[in-house]
Coordinates of C-alpha atoms and ligand atoms in Angstrom, one line a residue:
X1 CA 294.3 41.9 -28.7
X2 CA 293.8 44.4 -31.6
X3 CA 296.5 42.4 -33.3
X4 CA 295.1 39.5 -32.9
X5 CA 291.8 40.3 -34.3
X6 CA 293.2 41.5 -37.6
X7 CA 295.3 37.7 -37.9
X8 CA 291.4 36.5 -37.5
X9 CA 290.3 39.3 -39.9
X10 CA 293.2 38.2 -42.4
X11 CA 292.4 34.3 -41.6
X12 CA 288.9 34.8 -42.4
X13 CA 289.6 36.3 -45.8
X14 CA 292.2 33.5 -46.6
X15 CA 289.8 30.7 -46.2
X16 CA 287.4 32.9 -48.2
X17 CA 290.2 33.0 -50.6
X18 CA 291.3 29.6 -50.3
X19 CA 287.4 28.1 -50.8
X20 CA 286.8 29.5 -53.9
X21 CA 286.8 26.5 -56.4
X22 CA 286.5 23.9 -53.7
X23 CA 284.0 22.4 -51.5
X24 CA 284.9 22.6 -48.3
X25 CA 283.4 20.8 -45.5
X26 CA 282.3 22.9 -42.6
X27 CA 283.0 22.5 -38.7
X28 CA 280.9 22.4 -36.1
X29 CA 277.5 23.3 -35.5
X30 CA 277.3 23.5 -39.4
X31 CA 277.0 20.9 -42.2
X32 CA 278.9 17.8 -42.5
X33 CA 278.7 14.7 -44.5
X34 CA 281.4 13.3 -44.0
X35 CA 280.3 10.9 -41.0
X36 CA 276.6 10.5 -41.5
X37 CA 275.1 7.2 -42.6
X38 CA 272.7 8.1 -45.2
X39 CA 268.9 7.9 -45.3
X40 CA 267.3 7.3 -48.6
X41 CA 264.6 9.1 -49.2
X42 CA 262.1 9.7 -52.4
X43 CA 264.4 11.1 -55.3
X44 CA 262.5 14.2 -56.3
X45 CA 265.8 16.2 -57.8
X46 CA 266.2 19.8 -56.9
X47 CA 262.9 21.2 -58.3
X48 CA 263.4 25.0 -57.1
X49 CA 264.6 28.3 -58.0
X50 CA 264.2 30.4 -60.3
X51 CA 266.7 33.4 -59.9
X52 CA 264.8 35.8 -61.8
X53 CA 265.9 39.3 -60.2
X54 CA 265.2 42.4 -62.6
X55 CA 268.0 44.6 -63.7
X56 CA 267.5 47.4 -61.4
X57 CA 267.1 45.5 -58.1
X58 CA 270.8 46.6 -56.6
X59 CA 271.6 45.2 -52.9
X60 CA 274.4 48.1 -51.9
X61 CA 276.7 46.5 -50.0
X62 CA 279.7 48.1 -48.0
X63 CA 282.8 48.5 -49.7
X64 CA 284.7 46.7 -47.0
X65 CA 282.8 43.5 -46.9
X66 CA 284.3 39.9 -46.9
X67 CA 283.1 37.5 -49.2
X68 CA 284.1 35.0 -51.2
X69 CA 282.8 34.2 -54.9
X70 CA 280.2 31.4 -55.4
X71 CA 281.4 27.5 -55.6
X72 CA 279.6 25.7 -57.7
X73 CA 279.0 22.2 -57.2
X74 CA 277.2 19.0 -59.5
X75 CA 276.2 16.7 -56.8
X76 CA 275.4 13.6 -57.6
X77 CA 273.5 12.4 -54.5
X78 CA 270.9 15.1 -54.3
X79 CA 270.9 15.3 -57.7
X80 CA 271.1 19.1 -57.8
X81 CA 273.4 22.1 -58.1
X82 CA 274.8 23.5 -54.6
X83 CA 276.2 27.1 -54.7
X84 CA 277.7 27.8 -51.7
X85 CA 279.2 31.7 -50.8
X86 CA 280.8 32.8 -47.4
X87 CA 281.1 35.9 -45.7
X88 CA 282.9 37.6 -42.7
X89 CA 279.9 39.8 -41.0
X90 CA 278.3 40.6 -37.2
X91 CA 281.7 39.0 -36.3
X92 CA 281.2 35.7 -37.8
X93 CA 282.0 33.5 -40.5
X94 CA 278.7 32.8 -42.5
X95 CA 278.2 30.1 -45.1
X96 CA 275.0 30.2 -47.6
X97 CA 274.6 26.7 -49.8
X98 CA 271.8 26.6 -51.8
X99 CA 270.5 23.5 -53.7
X100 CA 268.6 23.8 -56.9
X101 CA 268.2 23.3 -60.7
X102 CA 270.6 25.5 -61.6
X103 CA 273.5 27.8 -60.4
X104 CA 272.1 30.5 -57.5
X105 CA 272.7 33.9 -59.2
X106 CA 275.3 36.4 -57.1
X107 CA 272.2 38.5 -56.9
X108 CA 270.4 36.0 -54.2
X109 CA 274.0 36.3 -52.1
X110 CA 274.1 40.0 -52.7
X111 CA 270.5 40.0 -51.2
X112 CA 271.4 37.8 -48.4
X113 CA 274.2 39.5 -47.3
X114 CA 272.9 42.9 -47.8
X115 CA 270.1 41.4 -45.2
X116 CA 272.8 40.2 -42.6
X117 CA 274.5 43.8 -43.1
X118 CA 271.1 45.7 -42.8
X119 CA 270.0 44.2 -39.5
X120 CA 273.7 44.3 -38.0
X121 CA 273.9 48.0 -38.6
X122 CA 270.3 48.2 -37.0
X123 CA 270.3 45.7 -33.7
X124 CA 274.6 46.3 -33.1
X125 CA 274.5 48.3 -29.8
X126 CA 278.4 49.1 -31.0
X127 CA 277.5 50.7 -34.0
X128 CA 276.5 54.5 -33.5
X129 CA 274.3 55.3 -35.8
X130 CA 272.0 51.6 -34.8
X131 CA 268.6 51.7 -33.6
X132 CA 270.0 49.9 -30.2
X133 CA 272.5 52.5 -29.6
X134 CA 270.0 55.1 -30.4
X135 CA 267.7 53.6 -27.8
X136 CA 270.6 53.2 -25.1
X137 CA 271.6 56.4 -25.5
X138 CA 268.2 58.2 -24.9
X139 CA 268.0 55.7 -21.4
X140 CA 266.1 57.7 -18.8
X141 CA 265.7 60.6 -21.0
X142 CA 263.0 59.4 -23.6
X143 CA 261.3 57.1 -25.8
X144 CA 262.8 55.9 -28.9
X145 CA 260.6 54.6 -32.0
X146 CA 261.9 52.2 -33.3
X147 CA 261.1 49.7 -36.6
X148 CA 259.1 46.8 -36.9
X149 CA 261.7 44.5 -37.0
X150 CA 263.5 45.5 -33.6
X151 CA 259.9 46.1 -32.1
X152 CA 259.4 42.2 -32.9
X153 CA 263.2 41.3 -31.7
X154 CA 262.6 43.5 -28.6
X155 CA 259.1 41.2 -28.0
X156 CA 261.0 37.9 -28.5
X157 CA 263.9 38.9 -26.0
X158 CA 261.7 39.9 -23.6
X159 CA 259.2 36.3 -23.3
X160 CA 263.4 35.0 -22.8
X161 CA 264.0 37.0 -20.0
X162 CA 260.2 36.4 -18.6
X163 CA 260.7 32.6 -19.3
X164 CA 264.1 32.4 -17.4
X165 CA 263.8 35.2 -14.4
X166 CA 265.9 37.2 -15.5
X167 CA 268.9 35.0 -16.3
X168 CA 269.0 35.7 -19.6
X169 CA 267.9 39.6 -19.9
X170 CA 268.3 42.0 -22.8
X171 CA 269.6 44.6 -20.6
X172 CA 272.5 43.3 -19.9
X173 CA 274.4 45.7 -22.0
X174 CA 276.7 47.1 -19.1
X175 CA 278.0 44.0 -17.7
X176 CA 278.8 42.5 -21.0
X177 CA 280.9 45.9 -22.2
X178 CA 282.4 46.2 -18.4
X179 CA 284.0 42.3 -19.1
X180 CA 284.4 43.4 -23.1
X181 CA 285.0 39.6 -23.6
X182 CA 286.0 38.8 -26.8
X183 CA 286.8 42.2 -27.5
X184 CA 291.0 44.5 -26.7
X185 CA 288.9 45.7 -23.6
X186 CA 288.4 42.2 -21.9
X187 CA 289.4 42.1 -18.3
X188 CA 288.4 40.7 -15.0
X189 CA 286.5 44.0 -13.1
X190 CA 286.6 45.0 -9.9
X191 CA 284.1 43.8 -7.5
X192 CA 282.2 48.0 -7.4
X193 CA 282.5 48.0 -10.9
X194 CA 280.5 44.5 -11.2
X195 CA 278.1 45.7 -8.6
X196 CA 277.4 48.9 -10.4
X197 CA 277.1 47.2 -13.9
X198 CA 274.7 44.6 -12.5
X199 CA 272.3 47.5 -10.7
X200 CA 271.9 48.9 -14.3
X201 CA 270.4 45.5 -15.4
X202 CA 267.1 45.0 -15.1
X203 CA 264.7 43.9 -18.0
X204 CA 261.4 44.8 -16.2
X205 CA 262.6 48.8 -16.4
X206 CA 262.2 48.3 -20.2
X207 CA 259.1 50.6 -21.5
X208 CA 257.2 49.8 -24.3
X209 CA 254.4 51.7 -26.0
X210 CA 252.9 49.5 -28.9
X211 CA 250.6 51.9 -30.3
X212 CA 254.3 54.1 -31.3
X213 CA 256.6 51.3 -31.0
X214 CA 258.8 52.6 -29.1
X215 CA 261.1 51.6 -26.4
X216 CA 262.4 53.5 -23.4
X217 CA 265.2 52.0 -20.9
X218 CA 263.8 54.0 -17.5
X219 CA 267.2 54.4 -16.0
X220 CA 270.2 56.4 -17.5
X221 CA 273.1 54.1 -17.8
X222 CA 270.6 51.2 -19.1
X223 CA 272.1 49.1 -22.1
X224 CA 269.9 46.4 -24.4
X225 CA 272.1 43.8 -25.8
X226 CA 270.5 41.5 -28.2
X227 CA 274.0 39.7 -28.7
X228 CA 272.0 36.6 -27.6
X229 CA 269.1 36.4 -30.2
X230 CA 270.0 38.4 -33.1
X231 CA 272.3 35.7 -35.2
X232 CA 268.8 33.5 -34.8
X233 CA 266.6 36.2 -35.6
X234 CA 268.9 37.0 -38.5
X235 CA 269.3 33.1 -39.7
X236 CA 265.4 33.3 -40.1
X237 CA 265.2 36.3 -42.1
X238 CA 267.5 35.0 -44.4
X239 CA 265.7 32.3 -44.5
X240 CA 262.4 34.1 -45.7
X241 CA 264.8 35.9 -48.1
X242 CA 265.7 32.1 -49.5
X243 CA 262.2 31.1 -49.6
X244 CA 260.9 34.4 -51.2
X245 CA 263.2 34.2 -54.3
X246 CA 261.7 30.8 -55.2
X247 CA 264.6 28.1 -53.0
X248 CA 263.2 25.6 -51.1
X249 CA 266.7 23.4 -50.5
X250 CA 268.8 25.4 -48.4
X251 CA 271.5 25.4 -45.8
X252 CA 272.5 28.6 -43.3
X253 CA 275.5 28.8 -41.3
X254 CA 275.9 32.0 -39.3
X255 CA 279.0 31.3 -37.4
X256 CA 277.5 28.3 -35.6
X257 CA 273.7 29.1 -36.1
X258 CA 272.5 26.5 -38.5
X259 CA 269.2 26.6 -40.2
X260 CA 268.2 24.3 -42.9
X261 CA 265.8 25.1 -45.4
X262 CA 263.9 21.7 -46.6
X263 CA 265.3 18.7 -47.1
X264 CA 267.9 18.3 -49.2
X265 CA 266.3 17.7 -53.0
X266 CA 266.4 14.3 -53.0
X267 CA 264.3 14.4 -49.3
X268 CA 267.6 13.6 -47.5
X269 CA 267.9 15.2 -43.7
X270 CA 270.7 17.8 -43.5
X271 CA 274.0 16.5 -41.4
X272 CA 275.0 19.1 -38.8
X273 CA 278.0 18.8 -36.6
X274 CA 277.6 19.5 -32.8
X275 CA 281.1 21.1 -32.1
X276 CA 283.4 19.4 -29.7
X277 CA 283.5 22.5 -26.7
X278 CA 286.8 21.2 -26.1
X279 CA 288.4 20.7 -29.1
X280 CA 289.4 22.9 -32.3
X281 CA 287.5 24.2 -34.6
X282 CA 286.4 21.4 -36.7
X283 CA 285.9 18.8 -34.1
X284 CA 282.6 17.7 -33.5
X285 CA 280.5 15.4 -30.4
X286 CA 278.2 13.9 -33.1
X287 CA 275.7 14.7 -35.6
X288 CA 272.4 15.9 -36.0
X289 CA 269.8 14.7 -38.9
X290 CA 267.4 17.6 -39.1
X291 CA 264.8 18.7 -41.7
X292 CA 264.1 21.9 -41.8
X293 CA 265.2 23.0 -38.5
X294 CA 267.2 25.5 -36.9
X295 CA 270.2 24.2 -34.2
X296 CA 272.0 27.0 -31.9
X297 CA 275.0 26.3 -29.6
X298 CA 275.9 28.2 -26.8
X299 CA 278.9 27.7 -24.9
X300 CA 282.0 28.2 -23.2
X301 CA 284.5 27.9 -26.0
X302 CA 283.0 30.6 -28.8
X303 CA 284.7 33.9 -26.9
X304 CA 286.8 33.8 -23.7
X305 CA 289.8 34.7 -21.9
X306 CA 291.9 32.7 -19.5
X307 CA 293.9 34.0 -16.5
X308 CA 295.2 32.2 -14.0
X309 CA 293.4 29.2 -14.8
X310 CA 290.0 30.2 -14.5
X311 CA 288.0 30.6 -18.0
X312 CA 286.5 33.5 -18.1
X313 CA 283.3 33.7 -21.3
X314 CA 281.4 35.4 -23.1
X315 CA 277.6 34.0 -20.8
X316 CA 277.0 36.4 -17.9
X317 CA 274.7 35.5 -15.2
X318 CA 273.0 39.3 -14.5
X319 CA 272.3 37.9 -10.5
X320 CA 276.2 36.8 -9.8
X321 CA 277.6 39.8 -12.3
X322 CA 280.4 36.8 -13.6
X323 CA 280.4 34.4 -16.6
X324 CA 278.3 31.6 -15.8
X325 CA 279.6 28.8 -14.1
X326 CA 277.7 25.3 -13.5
X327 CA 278.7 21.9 -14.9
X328 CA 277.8 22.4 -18.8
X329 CA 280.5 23.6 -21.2
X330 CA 277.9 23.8 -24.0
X331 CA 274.6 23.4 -25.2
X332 CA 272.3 23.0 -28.4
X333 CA 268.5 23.7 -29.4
X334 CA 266.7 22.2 -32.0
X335 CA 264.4 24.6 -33.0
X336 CA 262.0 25.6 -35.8
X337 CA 263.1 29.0 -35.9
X338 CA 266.4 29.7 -35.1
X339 CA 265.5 33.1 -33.0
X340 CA 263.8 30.4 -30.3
X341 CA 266.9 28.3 -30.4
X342 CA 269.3 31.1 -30.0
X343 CA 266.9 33.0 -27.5
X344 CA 266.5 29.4 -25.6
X345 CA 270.7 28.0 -25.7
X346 CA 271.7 31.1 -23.9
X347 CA 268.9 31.5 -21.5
X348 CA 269.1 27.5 -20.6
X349 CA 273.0 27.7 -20.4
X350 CA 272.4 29.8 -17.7
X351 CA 269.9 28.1 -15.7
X352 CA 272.0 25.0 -15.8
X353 CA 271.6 21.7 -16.4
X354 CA 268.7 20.8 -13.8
X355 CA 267.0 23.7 -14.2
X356 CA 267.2 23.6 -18.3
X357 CA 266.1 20.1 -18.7
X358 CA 263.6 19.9 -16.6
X359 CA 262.1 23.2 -18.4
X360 CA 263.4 21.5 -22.1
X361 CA 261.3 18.5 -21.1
X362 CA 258.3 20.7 -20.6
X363 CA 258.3 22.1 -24.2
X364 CA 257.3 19.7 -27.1
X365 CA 258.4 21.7 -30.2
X366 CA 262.3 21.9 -28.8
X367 CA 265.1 19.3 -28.4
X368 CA 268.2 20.1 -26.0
X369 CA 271.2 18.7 -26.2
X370 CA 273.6 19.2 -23.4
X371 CA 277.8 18.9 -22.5
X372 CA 279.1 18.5 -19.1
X373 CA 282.6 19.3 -18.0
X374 CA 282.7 15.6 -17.2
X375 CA 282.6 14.8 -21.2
X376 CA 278.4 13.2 -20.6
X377 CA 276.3 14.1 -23.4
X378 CA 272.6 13.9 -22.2
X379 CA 269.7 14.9 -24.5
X380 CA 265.7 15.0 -24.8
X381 CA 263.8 12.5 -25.7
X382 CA 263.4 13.4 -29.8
X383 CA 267.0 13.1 -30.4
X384 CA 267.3 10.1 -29.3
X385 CA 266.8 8.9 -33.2
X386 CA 268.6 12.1 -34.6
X387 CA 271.9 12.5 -33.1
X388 CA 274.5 10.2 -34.1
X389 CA 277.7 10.1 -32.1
X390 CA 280.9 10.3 -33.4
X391 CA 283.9 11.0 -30.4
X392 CA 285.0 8.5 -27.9
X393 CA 285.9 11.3 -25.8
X394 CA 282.2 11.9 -24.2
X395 CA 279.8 9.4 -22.6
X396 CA 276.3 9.6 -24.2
X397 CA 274.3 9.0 -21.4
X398 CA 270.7 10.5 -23.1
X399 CA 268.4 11.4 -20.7
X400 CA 268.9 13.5 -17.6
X401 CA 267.7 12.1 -14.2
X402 CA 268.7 14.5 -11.4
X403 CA 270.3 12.5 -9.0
X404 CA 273.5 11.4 -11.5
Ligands
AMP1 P1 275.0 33.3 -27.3 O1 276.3 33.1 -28.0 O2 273.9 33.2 -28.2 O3 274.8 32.5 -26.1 O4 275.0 34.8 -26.8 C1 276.0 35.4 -26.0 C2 275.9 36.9 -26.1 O5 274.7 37.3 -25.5 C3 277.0 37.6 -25.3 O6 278.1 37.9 -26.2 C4 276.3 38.8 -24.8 O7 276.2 39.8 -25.9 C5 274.9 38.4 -24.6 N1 274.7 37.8 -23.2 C6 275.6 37.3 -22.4 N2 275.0 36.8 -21.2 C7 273.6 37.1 -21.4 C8 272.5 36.9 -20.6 N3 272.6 36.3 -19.4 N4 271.3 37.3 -21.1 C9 271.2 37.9 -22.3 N5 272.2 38.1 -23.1 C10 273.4 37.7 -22.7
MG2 MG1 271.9 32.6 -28.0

C-alpha cells in the first residue's frame, strides 16, 4: 500500500510536470468545456485583478510541496487571461484557474496554497502538532481552545450531524482510523473492534464553551474527524483569498470540490463535470452550468478497498460501524458555499436516497443530484435546466418519486 501511494505521489508530480505549458482539461467534478453547448452572455471582458502584492508579503511554504508553475492561457472566448497552477496537498490534486486582464502573479498561488497548507496543518487529526489532534488528545481530560477558524468549522459540523441524527457526526474519528481506508492500515475489523470504535462516537459528548472557544471531547478515546467538511470549508477560504486580492473570475478544484468564482468574464456559466462513479478518472455522467456556486461529490469510488467482492469505502454509517451501504454510488450538491455542499453530500449519502431527497426537496438554496447502482440519475427540481447529460450508460430519470 505504501508503495502504491508513492506511484500516486510520483503520478501526481508527473502530471504537474507534464501540464506545465499546456491546458489541460480537467476530470470530473471539475471544469470541462469540452461538451458544453455554450451560452452567450453580455461580453464584458475580464475586468479584474490587480496583483499588486508588496515586496515583503512572503507566503512560507513547505519545502516539500507539489506544485506546478503557472500556465498561461489567451482565451479567446472569454476574452481574458486564464492562469491556471496545480498542487498536490490534504491528499488531493488541487487546480486554481483564474481569469483576468492580465497574467495572475505566483504571489496569489503562493497565497492560496500557503492557505490550503495552513488550515491542513491546523484541522488534519493525523498531523501532531494540529489543533484537532490537540483536541483529541486532551479527550476526557480537558478543554482545548482552539482558533476562530476551527471554532466556526466545529459549529458547521455540528448543525450536520444535528441535521442528519447522527449519520454524519464529527466524532467519528475512531471508526474511520479502525477501517484506515485509503490509507497501508485499511482492513476489514473485527466485529468487538467495530463495536468498541462505534461506542466512542457520539457527537452530543462534544463540549463547547463559546465565551473561551474551546472544545472538550467528554470521553477518553473520543476522536473529531472533519475529513468530511474541511476540503469545502477550505474551497471557500480560498475563495475569500481570490476575492480579496481584487479576482472576481475564478475556478477551484480541490480534488473534486469545485467552486466557481463569478461567471466567467464574458458572463458565461462555468462547465463542471459530474464524475462517472463507475468509470475512470476523467469520465463524466453530464455537466453542470453553474455561476458562482460550489458542487461537492461524495461517493463510493474516491477511496476504497475490495475483498472478496464486497467494496468496502471511505462513508461510515456511525449506527451500523461499516461503510454505508444503500442504492446510491454517488452524490452531488449544488451549493453556495462549498462547506454546505461538502457538509450536506456526505451527510445525505448516508441517509440514502429516500431519506436525502425528500430532506433536498425541503431546502431551496441546494440542488442534489443523485447515482444509483442501477445507472438512474435523478435530481431536484433546479437542475433540471443546468445539467446536461453526456453518457448513455445511466438513465436520467430527474425527479425522485418513492415508489420507483
Ligand atoms: P466526503 O468525501 O466529503 O464524503 O468525506 C468522507 C470523509 O469524511 C471520510 O474520509 C472520513 O474522514 C469522514 N467520514 C466518513 N463517514 C463519515 C460520517 N458518517 N460522518 C462524518 N464524517 C465521516
Ligand atoms: Mg463531504
Amino acid at each position: 500500500m505504501k508503495g502504491r501511494l508513492a506511484i500516486w505521489m510520483l503520478c501526481v508530480a508527473l502530471i504537474l510536470s507534464a501540464c506545465q505549458g499546456s491546458v489541460s482539461e480537467q476530470t470530473t467534478g471539475s471544469e470541462t468545456d469540452s461538451t458544453a453547448e455554450t451560452e452567450k452572455g453580455v461580453e464584458t471582458g475580464g475586468e479584474t485583478g490587480t496583483g499588486i502584492y508588496a515586496n515583503d508579503e512572503v507566503f512560507e511554504l513547505p519545502g516539500d510541496l507539489i506544485r506546478s508553475n503557472s500556465t498561461v492561457v489567451d482565451d479567446n472566448k472569454t476574452q481574458s487571461i486564464i492562469t491556471s497552477q496545480e498542487s498536490y496537498q490534504i491528499g488531493t490534486y488541487i487546480k486554481i484557474s483564474i481569469y483576468a486582464d492580465e497574467q495572475a502573479p505566483d504571489k496569489l498561488f503562493d497565497e492560496i496554497f500557503y492557505t490550503i497548507d495552513d488550515y491542513e496543518k491546523r484541522i488534519s487529526k493525523n498531523i501532531e502538532t494540529s489543533e484537532v489532534d490537540a483536541i483529541n488528545a486532551a479527550a476526557g481530560i480537558e478543554p482545548v481552545a482552539v482558533s476562530d477558524d476551527l471554532w466556526a468549522l466545529i459549529l458547521q459540523g455540528l448543525t450536520y450531524s444535528e441535521l442528519s441524527d447522527g449519520k454524519f457526526d464529527i466524532t467519528i474519528g475512531p471508526l474511520v482510523d479502525l477501517w484506515g481506508i485509503g490509507t497501508d492500515a485499511a482492513r476489514i475489523p473485527a466485529q468487538t473492534e467495530i463495536d468498541a470504535a462505534m461506542a466512542m462516537i457520539g457527537y452530543h459528548d462534544i463540549e463547547l464553551d463559546a465565551a473561551n472557544h474551546s472544545v472538550y471531547l467528554k470521553r477518553e478515546g473520543m476522536k473529531l474527524d472533519l475529513g468530511a467538511i474541511a476540503k469545502g470549508y477550505i474551497a471557500d477560504a480560498i475563495k475569500q483569498v481570490i476575492l480579496n486580492r481584487g479576482y472576481a473570475h475564478a475556478i477551484i478544484n480541490l480534488g473534486g470540490n469545485v467552486l466557481t468564482v463569478g461567471t466567467k468574464p464574458n458572463s458565461d456559466y462555468w462547465s463542471v463535470g459530474v464524475r462517472d462513479p463507475n468509470g475512470g478518472q476523467s469520465d463524466i455522467v453530464g455537466i453542470l452550468k453553474l455561476r458562482d456556486n460550489s458542487i461537492v461529490s461524495s461517493g463510493i469510488y474516491e477511496r476504497f478497498f475490495i475483498e472478496n467482492g464486497v467494496r468496502y469505502h471511505h462513508i461510515l454509517n456511525p449506527y451500523t460501524g461499516y461503510p454505508e451501504q444503500n442504492h446510491l454510488v454517488s452524490i452531488s450538491i449544488v451549493s453556495e458555499k462549498s462547506v454546505d455542499g461538502d457538509g450536506l453530500s456526505t451527510s445525505l449519502f448516508v441517509m440514502g436516497l429516500d431519506e436525502a431527497y425528500a430532506y433536498a426537496e425541503t431546502r431551496d438554496d441546494i440542488e442534489v443530484l443523485f447515482i444509483t447502482d442501477e445507472n438512474k440519475i435523478y435530481y431536484t427540481d433546479g437542475l433540471a435546466e443546468v445539467f446536461v447529460p453526456t453518457n448513455t450508460l445511466y438513465e436520467v430519470v430527474g425527479a425522485y418519486t418513492k415508489s420507483e
